[in-house]
Amino acid sequence: MIELKDVTKSFGELHVLRGVSLTLPMRQTTAIIGPSGAGKSVLLKLLVGLIRADAGEVRCFGTDMGRADDDELYAVRRRFGMLFQDGALFDNLTVAENIEFPLIHHRRDLKPKERRERVLAALEQVGLPELADRPTGRLSGGQRKRVGLARAIITEPEVVLFDEPNSGLDPVTSDAIDSLILTMKAKLGVTFIIISHDIVGTLNVADNIGMLYEGRLIQFGPTEEIVQAPNPILRRFLQRNVSLPDAAHEAYALPAARQRAM
Ligand SMILES: Nc1ncnc2c1ncn2[C@@H]1O[C@H](COP(=O)(O)OP(=O)(O)OP(=O)(O)O)[C@@H](O)[C@H]1O
Ligand SMILES: [Mg+2]
């Protein structure tokens, strides 16, 4: 169970979150969307206890993240896989070493050979089996994103947090990552929390969508309802990414891939 209760967070005079309450449905994919600077990445960092809320409560699996000590934070983070917006990869390590990193820390029971097997399987899943021993510093932006994803899922986490999974990716790679998310959710019951400024890019995978705007969650609900909500800010977000004939009045159709998945 992951929930936020009336969470506020400011940096000096900048009031980023002004009272956000949210319960994230488990074993589903939830996208949090909002304009640049809305506080999406801040929200993600609050969830894993990298920063603490000024007021309100962030609760993950029963742990109050604002009051947890290092051991408690560690116990919660073990259950999360994280893909940060910038990938946060170590450029001086190889691809395989980057992906192996969380395993070395969180799965001390595994032997090097077992770790290597898992790393190669994760690379296969993200479609980059041939890159294992390549220096990470030489990868393209899309390759970095996929390596970050492989690293996020290597420990088989219950919850995967994903900051901007599709930005900077070509449509084929984006589709491959969408399928991976759908498969992991269906087969392993993984909970995905996806942060994006592009609502349309999340429609293939999101069961729920929340819209963060001016420090508040102005909409939250099942994707099917959100795409039809009359909220003008939400409508502008939907229209900006696609050209629809009369989007303000017509229900937005879910993409074919998503319809097949349902
Ligand atoms: N550690 C920090 N210190 C000061 N200000 C910060 C800090 N972290 C975030 N901010 C500010 O908080 C606001 C929200 O930042 P955040 O990174 O959450 O935006 P975002 O919604 O993720 O935007 P984007 O879509 O561009 O990634 C921004 O104005 C940012 O400059
Ligand atoms: Mg961000």
Short mmCIF file of N, CA and C in Angstrom, two decimals, residues 22-23 25 28-32 206-211 217-227 229 234:
data_model
loop_
_atom_site.label_atom_id
_atom_site.label_comp_id
_atom_site.label_asym_id
_atom_site.label_seq_id
_atom_site.Cartn_x
_atom_site.Cartn_y
_atom_site.Cartn_z
N LEU A 22 -3.25 10.91 -2.24
CA LEU A 22 -3.34 9.94 -3.32
C LEU A 22 -3.09 8.55 -2.77
N THR A 23 -3.93 7.59 -3.17
CA THR A 23 -3.65 6.19 -2.86
C THR A 23 -3.37 5.48 -4.17
N PRO A 25 -3.14 2.50 -6.55
CA PRO A 25 -3.65 1.13 -6.65
C PRO A 25 -2.51 0.15 -6.94
N GLN A 28 -1.33 -2.29 -10.45
CA GLN A 28 -1.83 -1.55 -11.61
C GLN A 28 -0.77 -0.54 -12.01
N THR A 29 -0.98 0.07 -13.17
CA THR A 29 -0.06 1.10 -13.62
C THR A 29 -0.72 2.46 -13.48
N THR A 30 -0.07 3.34 -12.75
CA THR A 30 -0.62 4.68 -12.56
C THR A 30 0.34 5.70 -13.15
N ALA A 31 -0.20 6.57 -13.99
CA ALA A 31 0.64 7.64 -14.55
C ALA A 31 0.31 8.94 -13.85
N ILE A 32 1.35 9.65 -13.44
CA ILE A 32 1.16 10.99 -12.89
C ILE A 32 1.69 11.95 -13.95
N ALA A 206 -1.29 3.00 -18.95
CA ALA A 206 -1.83 3.47 -17.66
C ALA A 206 -3.23 2.95 -17.39
N ASP A 207 -3.42 2.34 -16.21
CA ASP A 207 -4.77 1.98 -15.76
C ASP A 207 -5.42 3.20 -15.12
N ASN A 208 -4.57 4.03 -14.50
CA ASN A 208 -5.07 5.23 -13.82
C ASN A 208 -4.18 6.40 -14.19
N ILE A 209 -4.79 7.58 -14.21
CA ILE A 209 -4.01 8.78 -14.49
C ILE A 209 -4.34 9.84 -13.46
N GLY A 210 -3.29 10.49 -12.96
CA GLY A 210 -3.47 11.63 -12.06
C GLY A 210 -2.81 12.84 -12.69
N MET A 211 -3.44 13.98 -12.57
CA MET A 211 -2.86 15.19 -13.15
C MET A 211 -2.44 16.16 -12.06
N LEU A 217 -3.21 17.75 -7.05
CA LEU A 217 -3.65 16.69 -7.94
C LEU A 217 -5.07 17.07 -8.37
N ILE A 218 -5.19 17.65 -9.56
CA ILE A 218 -6.51 18.19 -9.93
C ILE A 218 -7.45 17.12 -10.49
N GLN A 219 -6.89 15.99 -10.92
CA GLN A 219 -7.73 14.90 -11.39
C GLN A 219 -7.04 13.59 -11.05
N PHE A 220 -7.82 12.59 -10.69
CA PHE A 220 -7.25 11.25 -10.53
C PHE A 220 -8.35 10.23 -10.77
N GLY A 221 -8.07 9.24 -11.59
CA GLY A 221 -9.08 8.21 -11.82
C GLY A 221 -8.64 7.24 -12.89
N PRO A 222 -9.52 6.28 -13.21
CA PRO A 222 -9.20 5.33 -14.27
C PRO A 222 -9.00 6.06 -15.60
N THR A 223 -8.05 5.56 -16.40
CA THR A 223 -7.71 6.20 -17.67
C THR A 223 -8.94 6.49 -18.53
N GLU A 224 -9.84 5.51 -18.58
CA GLU A 224 -11.03 5.69 -19.42
C GLU A 224 -11.85 6.91 -19.01
N GLU A 225 -11.88 7.17 -17.71
CA GLU A 225 -12.63 8.34 -17.25
C GLU A 225 -11.85 9.62 -17.48
N ILE A 226 -10.55 9.54 -17.23
CA ILE A 226 -9.72 10.75 -17.34
C ILE A 226 -9.71 11.29 -18.77
N VAL A 227 -9.64 10.39 -19.76
CA VAL A 227 -9.57 10.88 -21.14
C VAL A 227 -10.89 11.53 -21.57
N ALA A 229 -12.75 13.31 -19.22
CA ALA A 229 -13.08 14.34 -18.24
C ALA A 229 -13.12 15.71 -18.90
N LEU A 234 -6.80 19.46 -18.38
CA LEU A 234 -6.57 18.10 -18.86
C LEU A 234 -6.82 18.01 -20.37
#
